[in-house]
Each structure stands twice: as structure tokens, then as C-alpha cells.
mmCIF file of C-alpha atoms and ligand atoms in Angstrom:
data_model
loop_
_atom_site.group_PDB
_atom_site.id
_atom_site.type_symbol
_atom_site.label_atom_id
_atom_site.label_comp_id
_atom_site.label_asym_id
_atom_site.label_seq_id
_atom_site.Cartn_x
_atom_site.Cartn_y
_atom_site.Cartn_z
ATOM 1 C CA UNK V 1 25.200 -18.281 -22.227
ATOM 2 C CA UNK V 2 22.259 -16.330 -22.936
ATOM 3 C CA UNK V 3 18.867 -17.704 -21.364
ATOM 4 C CA UNK V 4 15.020 -16.209 -20.941
ATOM 5 C CA UNK V 5 13.011 -18.238 -18.564
ATOM 6 C CA UNK V 6 9.201 -17.723 -19.855
ATOM 7 C CA UNK V 7 5.913 -18.279 -17.855
ATOM 8 C CA UNK V 8 2.886 -17.067 -15.966
ATOM 9 C CA UNK V 9 3.195 -15.681 -13.474
ATOM 10 C CA UNK V 10 4.208 -18.078 -10.010
ATOM 11 C CA UNK V 11 5.005 -19.932 -12.547
ATOM 12 C CA UNK V 12 8.788 -20.778 -11.196
ATOM 13 C CA UNK V 13 10.898 -18.512 -12.859
ATOM 14 C CA UNK V 14 12.347 -16.542 -10.366
ATOM 15 C CA UNK V 15 12.796 -19.600 -8.535
ATOM 16 C CA UNK V 16 14.327 -21.424 -11.374
ATOM 17 C CA UNK V 17 17.026 -18.453 -12.076
ATOM 18 C CA UNK V 18 17.948 -18.139 -9.298
ATOM 19 C CA UNK V 19 19.282 -21.776 -9.195
ATOM 20 C CA UNK V 20 20.118 -21.504 -12.762
ATOM 21 C CA UNK V 21 22.342 -18.688 -12.380
ATOM 22 C CA UNK V 22 24.180 -20.076 -9.181
ATOM 23 C CA UNK V 23 25.344 -22.926 -11.007
ATOM 24 C CA UNK V 24 26.010 -21.760 -14.419
ATOM 25 C CA UNK V 25 27.828 -18.577 -13.963
ATOM 26 C CA UNK V 26 24.712 -16.630 -14.957
ATOM 27 C CA UNK V 27 23.518 -12.919 -13.844
ATOM 28 C CA UNK V 28 20.024 -12.709 -13.161
ATOM 29 C CA UNK V 29 17.895 -10.211 -14.892
ATOM 30 C CA UNK V 30 14.490 -9.858 -13.296
ATOM 31 C CA UNK V 31 12.171 -7.078 -14.790
ATOM 32 C CA UNK V 32 10.320 -7.437 -11.942
ATOM 33 C CA UNK V 33 13.042 -6.873 -9.103
ATOM 34 C CA UNK V 34 14.203 -3.670 -11.276
ATOM 35 C CA UNK V 35 10.583 -2.607 -11.332
ATOM 36 C CA UNK V 36 10.457 -3.498 -7.899
ATOM 37 C CA UNK V 37 13.496 -1.653 -6.627
ATOM 38 C CA UNK V 38 12.398 2.073 -9.306
ATOM 39 C CA UNK V 39 8.896 1.530 -6.598
ATOM 40 C CA UNK V 40 11.223 1.147 -3.393
ATOM 41 C CA UNK V 41 12.874 4.041 -4.090
ATOM 42 C CA UNK V 42 10.548 5.980 -5.907
ATOM 43 C CA UNK V 43 12.468 7.158 -8.775
ATOM 44 C CA UNK V 44 9.643 8.335 -11.739
ATOM 45 C CA UNK V 45 9.687 4.692 -13.605
ATOM 46 C CA UNK V 46 9.117 3.637 -10.512
ATOM 47 C CA UNK V 47 6.145 6.691 -9.750
ATOM 48 C CA UNK V 48 5.143 5.188 -13.388
ATOM 49 C CA UNK V 49 4.833 1.544 -12.865
ATOM 50 C CA UNK V 50 3.853 1.228 -9.178
ATOM 51 C CA UNK V 51 0.083 2.033 -10.308
ATOM 52 C CA UNK V 52 0.724 0.072 -13.434
ATOM 53 C CA UNK V 53 1.871 -3.000 -11.242
ATOM 54 C CA UNK V 54 -0.932 -3.175 -8.321
ATOM 55 C CA UNK V 55 -3.376 -3.266 -10.963
ATOM 56 C CA UNK V 56 -1.578 -5.924 -12.924
ATOM 57 C CA UNK V 57 -1.073 -4.725 -16.108
ATOM 58 C CA UNK V 58 1.893 -4.491 -18.281
ATOM 59 C CA UNK V 59 4.518 -1.880 -17.791
ATOM 60 C CA UNK V 60 4.739 0.237 -21.152
ATOM 61 C CA UNK V 61 7.301 -1.729 -23.681
ATOM 62 C CA UNK V 62 9.460 1.566 -23.743
ATOM 63 C CA UNK V 63 10.316 1.914 -19.740
ATOM 64 C CA UNK V 64 11.082 -1.650 -20.177
ATOM 65 C CA UNK V 65 13.139 -2.227 -22.886
ATOM 66 C CA UNK V 66 15.395 1.391 -21.991
ATOM 67 C CA UNK V 67 15.578 -0.353 -18.086
ATOM 68 C CA UNK V 68 16.971 -3.798 -19.450
ATOM 69 C CA UNK V 69 19.330 -2.618 -22.506
ATOM 70 C CA UNK V 70 20.949 -0.672 -20.328
ATOM 71 C CA UNK V 71 21.106 -4.047 -17.755
ATOM 72 C CA UNK V 72 22.378 -5.525 -20.112
ATOM 73 C CA UNK V 73 25.759 -3.532 -21.410
ATOM 74 C CA UNK V 74 27.246 -3.717 -18.052
ATOM 75 C CA UNK V 75 30.550 -5.624 -18.030
ATOM 76 C CA UNK V 76 28.984 -8.528 -16.207
ATOM 77 C CA UNK V 77 26.480 -9.640 -18.573
ATOM 78 C CA UNK V 78 29.222 -10.296 -21.026
ATOM 79 C CA UNK V 79 29.440 -13.791 -19.835
ATOM 80 C CA UNK V 80 25.955 -14.671 -19.580
ATOM 81 C CA UNK V 81 23.033 -13.875 -18.409
ATOM 82 C CA UNK V 82 18.958 -15.775 -18.220
ATOM 83 C CA UNK V 83 15.887 -13.582 -18.016
ATOM 84 C CA UNK V 84 13.408 -13.988 -16.021
ATOM 85 C CA UNK V 85 9.944 -11.865 -16.601
ATOM 86 C CA UNK V 86 11.458 -10.016 -20.131
ATOM 87 C CA UNK V 87 10.198 -10.211 -22.912
ATOM 88 C CA UNK V 88 6.509 -10.092 -22.273
ATOM 89 C CA UNK V 89 5.628 -9.046 -25.466
ATOM 90 C CA UNK V 90 6.300 -9.682 -29.281
ATOM 91 C CA UNK V 91 7.579 -5.781 -29.477
ATOM 92 C CA UNK V 92 10.215 -6.287 -26.261
ATOM 93 C CA UNK V 93 11.071 -9.761 -27.973
ATOM 94 C CA UNK V 94 11.798 -7.538 -31.590
ATOM 95 C CA UNK V 95 13.509 -5.292 -29.847
ATOM 96 C CA UNK V 96 16.128 -7.771 -27.961
ATOM 97 C CA UNK V 97 16.555 -9.684 -30.793
ATOM 98 C CA UNK V 98 18.074 -5.923 -32.156
ATOM 99 C CA UNK V 99 19.977 -5.158 -29.347
ATOM 100 C CA UNK V 100 21.453 -8.252 -29.016
ATOM 101 C CA UNK V 101 21.990 -8.066 -32.552
ATOM 102 C CA UNK V 102 23.747 -4.842 -32.274
ATOM 103 C CA UNK V 103 26.339 -6.226 -29.519
ATOM 104 C CA UNK V 104 27.037 -9.307 -31.450
ATOM 105 C CA UNK V 105 24.908 -11.718 -28.958
ATOM 106 C CA UNK V 106 22.530 -13.837 -29.383
ATOM 107 C CA UNK V 107 19.657 -15.958 -27.034
ATOM 108 C CA UNK V 108 20.632 -19.346 -26.417
ATOM 109 C CA UNK V 109 17.445 -21.056 -25.297
ATOM 110 C CA UNK V 110 14.195 -19.999 -24.191
ATOM 111 C CA UNK V 111 12.485 -22.222 -21.181
ATOM 112 C CA UNK V 112 8.986 -21.663 -21.000
ATOM 113 C CA UNK V 113 7.447 -23.569 -17.931
ATOM 114 C CA UNK V 114 4.225 -25.199 -17.784
ATOM 115 C CA UNK V 115 2.172 -25.287 -15.213
ATOM 116 C CA UNK V 116 -1.985 -25.121 -14.840
ATOM 117 C CA UNK V 117 -3.464 -21.921 -13.631
ATOM 118 C CA UNK V 118 -5.048 -23.947 -10.660
ATOM 119 C CA UNK V 119 -1.778 -24.022 -9.457
ATOM 120 C CA UNK V 120 -0.874 -20.543 -10.457
ATOM 121 C CA UNK V 121 -3.573 -19.380 -8.041
ATOM 122 C CA UNK V 122 -2.323 -21.690 -5.103
ATOM 123 C CA UNK V 123 1.522 -20.959 -5.531
ATOM 124 C CA UNK V 124 1.152 -16.797 -5.704
ATOM 125 C CA UNK V 125 -1.233 -16.606 -2.630
ATOM 126 C CA UNK V 126 1.547 -19.027 -0.269
ATOM 127 C CA UNK V 127 4.256 -16.497 -1.845
ATOM 128 C CA UNK V 128 6.067 -14.850 0.680
ATOM 129 C CA UNK V 129 8.987 -12.209 -0.485
ATOM 130 C CA UNK V 130 11.891 -11.009 1.565
ATOM 131 C CA UNK V 131 11.519 -7.875 2.824
ATOM 132 C CA UNK V 132 15.431 -6.782 2.097
ATOM 133 C CA UNK V 133 16.629 -8.600 -1.273
ATOM 134 C CA UNK V 134 13.276 -10.157 -2.016
ATOM 135 C CA UNK V 135 13.931 -14.003 -2.106
ATOM 136 C CA UNK V 136 11.000 -15.606 -2.460
ATOM 137 C CA UNK V 137 9.764 -18.594 -0.994
ATOM 138 C CA UNK V 138 6.200 -20.374 0.082
ATOM 139 C CA UNK V 139 4.270 -21.341 2.931
ATOM 140 C CA UNK V 140 4.282 -24.766 2.320
ATOM 141 C CA UNK V 141 6.040 -26.170 -0.872
ATOM 142 C CA UNK V 142 9.966 -23.960 -0.362
ATOM 143 C CA UNK V 143 10.346 -22.700 2.621
ATOM 144 C CA UNK V 144 13.548 -20.776 4.193
ATOM 145 C CA UNK V 145 15.662 -23.724 5.721
ATOM 146 C CA UNK V 146 16.476 -22.099 9.123
ATOM 147 C CA UNK V 147 12.437 -20.827 10.169
ATOM 148 C CA UNK V 148 12.871 -17.055 9.663
ATOM 149 C CA UNK V 149 15.831 -16.361 8.592
ATOM 150 C CA UNK V 150 16.208 -15.732 4.540
ATOM 151 C CA UNK V 151 18.244 -18.296 2.668
ATOM 152 C CA UNK V 152 19.740 -15.323 0.712
ATOM 153 C CA UNK V 153 20.712 -12.582 2.876
ATOM 154 C CA UNK V 154 19.751 -13.260 6.788
ATOM 155 C CA UNK V 155 17.213 -10.780 6.327
ATOM 156 C CA UNK V 156 14.256 -11.761 8.935
ATOM 157 C CA UNK V 157 11.292 -9.258 7.622
ATOM 158 C CA UNK V 158 8.816 -10.833 5.192
ATOM 159 C CA UNK V 159 6.037 -9.343 2.982
ATOM 160 C CA UNK V 160 3.875 -10.462 0.979
ATOM 161 C CA UNK V 161 4.060 -8.493 -2.549
ATOM 162 C CA UNK V 162 0.479 -6.295 -3.115
ATOM 163 C CA UNK V 163 0.176 -7.550 -6.317
ATOM 164 C CA UNK V 164 -0.408 -11.068 -4.766
ATOM 165 C CA UNK V 165 -4.167 -10.843 -4.259
ATOM 166 C CA UNK V 166 -6.996 -12.937 -5.606
ATOM 167 C CA UNK V 167 -8.147 -9.778 -8.093
ATOM 168 C CA UNK V 168 -4.696 -8.337 -9.351
ATOM 169 C CA UNK V 169 -3.561 -12.011 -10.234
ATOM 170 C CA UNK V 170 -6.591 -12.506 -12.288
ATOM 171 C CA UNK V 171 -5.659 -9.645 -14.478
ATOM 172 C CA UNK V 172 -1.858 -11.061 -14.863
ATOM 173 C CA UNK V 173 -2.641 -13.626 -15.843
ATOM 174 C CA UNK V 174 -4.716 -11.982 -18.389
ATOM 175 C CA UNK V 175 -2.495 -9.890 -19.255
ATOM 176 C CA UNK V 176 -0.214 -12.777 -19.123
ATOM 177 C CA UNK V 177 -2.722 -14.621 -22.132
ATOM 178 C CA UNK V 178 -3.020 -11.581 -24.770
ATOM 179 C CA UNK V 179 0.670 -10.782 -24.379
ATOM 180 C CA UNK V 180 3.233 -13.095 -23.368
ATOM 181 C CA UNK V 181 1.730 -16.312 -24.032
ATOM 182 C CA UNK V 182 1.727 -15.194 -27.945
ATOM 183 C CA UNK V 183 6.115 -15.687 -27.564
ATOM 184 C CA UNK V 184 6.033 -19.352 -27.566
ATOM 185 C CA UNK V 185 5.165 -19.504 -30.733
ATOM 186 C CA UNK V 186 7.717 -16.576 -31.597
ATOM 187 C CA UNK V 187 10.935 -18.381 -29.886
ATOM 188 C CA UNK V 188 9.472 -21.910 -30.761
ATOM 189 C CA UNK V 189 9.556 -20.768 -34.545
ATOM 190 C CA UNK V 190 13.168 -19.708 -33.747
ATOM 191 C CA UNK V 191 13.951 -23.266 -32.569
ATOM 192 C CA UNK V 192 14.619 -22.187 -29.595
ATOM 193 C CA UNK V 193 11.990 -23.006 -27.132
ATOM 194 C CA UNK V 194 12.170 -25.779 -24.819
ATOM 195 C CA UNK V 195 9.263 -26.739 -22.966
ATOM 196 C CA UNK V 196 9.827 -28.346 -19.167
ATOM 197 C CA UNK V 197 7.256 -29.666 -17.029
ATOM 198 C CA UNK V 198 6.789 -26.461 -14.312
ATOM 199 C CA UNK V 199 4.167 -28.762 -11.717
ATOM 200 C CA UNK V 200 6.304 -31.430 -10.493
ATOM 201 C CA UNK V 201 8.841 -30.073 -7.213
ATOM 202 C CA UNK V 202 10.908 -27.186 -7.620
ATOM 203 C CA UNK V 203 14.340 -29.757 -7.450
ATOM 204 C CA UNK V 204 12.573 -31.909 -10.536
ATOM 205 C CA UNK V 205 11.820 -28.930 -12.603
ATOM 206 C CA UNK V 206 15.432 -27.323 -12.410
ATOM 207 C CA UNK V 207 16.726 -31.400 -12.936
ATOM 208 C CA UNK V 208 14.857 -31.039 -16.765
ATOM 209 C CA UNK V 209 15.905 -27.459 -16.825
ATOM 210 C CA UNK V 210 19.271 -28.685 -15.985
ATOM 211 C CA UNK V 211 18.844 -31.460 -18.095
ATOM 212 C CA UNK V 212 17.852 -28.950 -21.125
ATOM 213 C CA UNK V 213 20.877 -26.699 -20.663
ATOM 214 C CA UNK V 214 23.769 -29.430 -20.852
ATOM 215 C CA UNK V 215 22.331 -30.051 -24.123
ATOM 216 C CA UNK V 216 23.416 -27.244 -25.536
ATOM 217 C CA UNK V 217 26.637 -27.006 -23.655
ATOM 218 C CA UNK V 218 27.753 -30.833 -25.232
ATOM 219 C CA UNK V 219 29.712 -30.159 -27.826
HETATM 220 P P1 AP5 W 301 7.726 -10.263 -12.552
HETATM 221 O O1 AP5 W 301 7.279 -10.011 -10.454
HETATM 222 O O2 AP5 W 301 8.223 -10.358 -13.324
HETATM 223 O O3 AP5 W 301 6.153 -11.241 -11.937
HETATM 224 P P2 AP5 W 301 5.277 -12.647 -12.525
HETATM 225 O O4 AP5 W 301 5.882 -12.557 -13.890
HETATM 226 O O5 AP5 W 301 4.074 -12.464 -12.340
HETATM 227 O O6 AP5 W 301 6.405 -13.818 -11.492
HETATM 228 P P3 AP5 W 301 5.887 -13.974 -11.020
HETATM 229 O O7 AP5 W 301 7.540 -13.738 -9.921
HETATM 230 O O8 AP5 W 301 5.071 -13.502 -9.696
HETATM 231 O O9 AP5 W 301 5.962 -15.162 -10.504
HETATM 232 P P4 AP5 W 301 7.276 -16.206 -10.892
HETATM 233 O O10 AP5 W 301 7.305 -16.808 -11.882
HETATM 234 O O11 AP5 W 301 8.699 -16.040 -10.668
HETATM 235 O O12 AP5 W 301 7.297 -17.867 -9.478
HETATM 236 P P5 AP5 W 301 7.959 -17.258 -8.380
HETATM 237 O O13 AP5 W 301 9.429 -18.508 -8.410
HETATM 238 O O14 AP5 W 301 8.066 -16.579 -7.627
HETATM 239 O O15 AP5 W 301 6.655 -8.614 -12.553
HETATM 240 C C1 AP5 W 301 5.732 -7.991 -11.719
HETATM 241 C C2 AP5 W 301 4.623 -7.247 -12.532
HETATM 242 O O16 AP5 W 301 5.987 -5.891 -12.832
HETATM 243 C C3 AP5 W 301 4.230 -7.365 -14.013
HETATM 244 O O17 AP5 W 301 3.031 -8.084 -13.194
HETATM 245 C C4 AP5 W 301 4.126 -6.291 -14.508
HETATM 246 O O18 AP5 W 301 3.492 -4.983 -14.257
HETATM 247 C C5 AP5 W 301 5.569 -6.006 -14.188
HETATM 248 N N1 AP5 W 301 7.008 -6.469 -14.911
HETATM 249 C C6 AP5 W 301 8.112 -7.507 -14.817
HETATM 250 N N2 AP5 W 301 8.306 -7.172 -16.253
HETATM 251 C C7 AP5 W 301 7.695 -6.464 -16.911
HETATM 252 C C8 AP5 W 301 7.835 -5.985 -18.181
HETATM 253 N N3 AP5 W 301 8.546 -7.411 -18.910
HETATM 254 N N4 AP5 W 301 7.256 -5.393 -19.693
HETATM 255 C C9 AP5 W 301 6.202 -5.078 -18.577
HETATM 256 N N5 AP5 W 301 5.944 -5.208 -17.363
HETATM 257 C C10 AP5 W 301 6.867 -6.142 -16.804
HETATM 258 O O19 AP5 W 301 7.102 -19.205 -8.062
HETATM 259 C C11 AP5 W 301 6.191 -18.344 -7.518
HETATM 260 C C12 AP5 W 301 5.528 -19.610 -5.761
HETATM 261 O O20 AP5 W 301 5.827 -20.456 -6.452
HETATM 262 C C13 AP5 W 301 6.481 -18.756 -4.917
HETATM 263 O O21 AP5 W 301 6.419 -19.362 -3.540
HETATM 264 C C14 AP5 W 301 7.932 -20.086 -4.862
HETATM 265 O O22 AP5 W 301 8.287 -21.182 -3.807
HETATM 266 C C15 AP5 W 301 6.679 -21.620 -5.711
HETATM 267 N N6 AP5 W 301 7.461 -22.492 -6.239
HETATM 268 C C16 AP5 W 301 8.296 -22.021 -7.859
HETATM 269 N N7 AP5 W 301 8.446 -23.361 -7.971
HETATM 270 C C17 AP5 W 301 7.279 -23.808 -7.273
HETATM 271 C C18 AP5 W 301 7.366 -26.045 -8.106
HETATM 272 N N8 AP5 W 301 8.079 -26.229 -8.655
HETATM 273 N N9 AP5 W 301 6.113 -25.995 -6.885
HETATM 274 C C19 AP5 W 301 5.604 -25.607 -5.920
HETATM 275 N N10 AP5 W 301 6.203 -24.369 -5.642
HETATM 276 C C20 AP5 W 301 6.259 -23.593 -6.401
#
């Protein structure tokens, strides 16, 4: 099963993608995480991306398309993947279609997480991530099971993302409405779009997504 999670910054794409990947044995492909790793490693892609990401803009299409094309070609993606944060423009969506068609694959469903803008600001300003593995938490709605210890890797250092400040968040939201929101219509027209209420608590959103995926999996 190959899936796309679609939604504005802070909608819960990363949170839901991690749960779905674990439950369904899919590979989670987050372009945001991949770019942050490149920034950390100081690669040429990371150097190009860091200024853009800190300003809340979108990294050029050709850069992220190349990253995803190389990653999807790896053998671990053969059994299915979930894209979190890609595609983000119509050009990326068209490139993804072309890439998958050339490999005899397709997208089975696009899950849109619908969330109010005001809630997004609250979620992003309360978010902190594990400095080691990037797992995402929230000051009130999603704390680690053991305080101060990452559920995923056991790390004890947490940081706030440099692009999670009020000014950058506004730019990220504008980039979403300008460049990414048209994908809702694009995938609706292809009969792939499934919208869920992303305002519900995390477990309830996961249950809605599960319901959609069970329908797809049914014979
Ligand atoms: P990226 O890392 O993809 O950021 P984003 O899309 O802005 O999404 P976020 O990671 O902020 O939010 P999310 O939806 O994953 O929410 P989360 O689950 O963490 O991209 C960063 C940057 O990289 C971009 O701005 C761009 O510059 C660049 N980039 C990446 N991909 C690109 C591409 N394809 N093309 C060009 N540029 C690209 O949840 C947020 C918080 O809310 C957490 O604290 C969480 O615990 C909490 N939460 C989650 N769900 C709920 C819930 N149901 N109720 C209450 N709280 C919740």
C-alpha cells in the first residue's frame, strides 16, 4: 500500500505517519526529516535547504523530487510507503505520478488531515522533538510516556525546531495555501482523496485513518 498524508504544517502528518507505518509495515518517507538530516550533515543539499526552511519557504522541486526518487527506489519501499510532506506542489505530484508509473506502482490513497489554522499555531508552538531521532511531542497533547525520555529511541535531549517560530509559521502556512492546497483538488479529481477530521484527539484521528485504510484493504 502506498499512501500520501496531506495537510498544513502542524496538522499531524508526522504523528499519524509514524503510527500508520508501524501498524501497516510501511516505510515512512518524510521530506522534512530528510532535509533536516541533510542540514545537520552539512551536505550541499542541506546548505541550500537550510536558509529556505528557516524562512518557511519551499525547497526547490527538483531537489525534493530527486531525494524522493532515490529513496523510493530502495528495496525497503517495495512493500509500501507513506509519504509525509511530499508532494507539496503540483509539479512534485506530477513527477511522483511519472516516477511510480515507470516502476509499475501507484498511490492507493491520499489522506487529508483537516485542521483549523488557529489550532495549527497552538500545535506548532507547543511542539518539541527528540534531538537524536526527530520524534515529535507536544507540551500538553503528546508527552513522552516517561517524562524526559524519547519513546522511540530513549534519547534525553529535546529541541524546538528553528522554523517553529510565529513569523516562520505564518510563511509556512502561506506556502501551504499557495502551493500545496491545490493538491486537494488534484487528488480528488483522481478519486484518491479521503479527508479526516484532524481536530480530533490523536488516537481518534488514527482510528479514522484506520477506517479509511481498512476500506481500501477490503476485497
Ligand atoms: P516538514 O517537516 O514536512 O514540516 P510541515 O509540513 O510544516 O509539517 P510539520 O512537521 O510542522 O507538522 P506535521 O503535520 O508533521 O505535524 P506533527 O505530527 O509534527 O517540512 C519542513 C520544511 O521542509 C518545509 O517548511 C519546507 O521548507 C521543507 N520541505 C519539506 N518537504 C518539502 C517538499 N516536499 N517540498 C519543498 N520543501 C519541503 O504535529 C504537530 C504537533 O501537534 C506535535 O507537537 C504533535 O504532538 C501535535 N499533534 C499532532 N496531532 C495532534 C492532534 N490530533 N491533537 C493535538 N495535538 C496533535
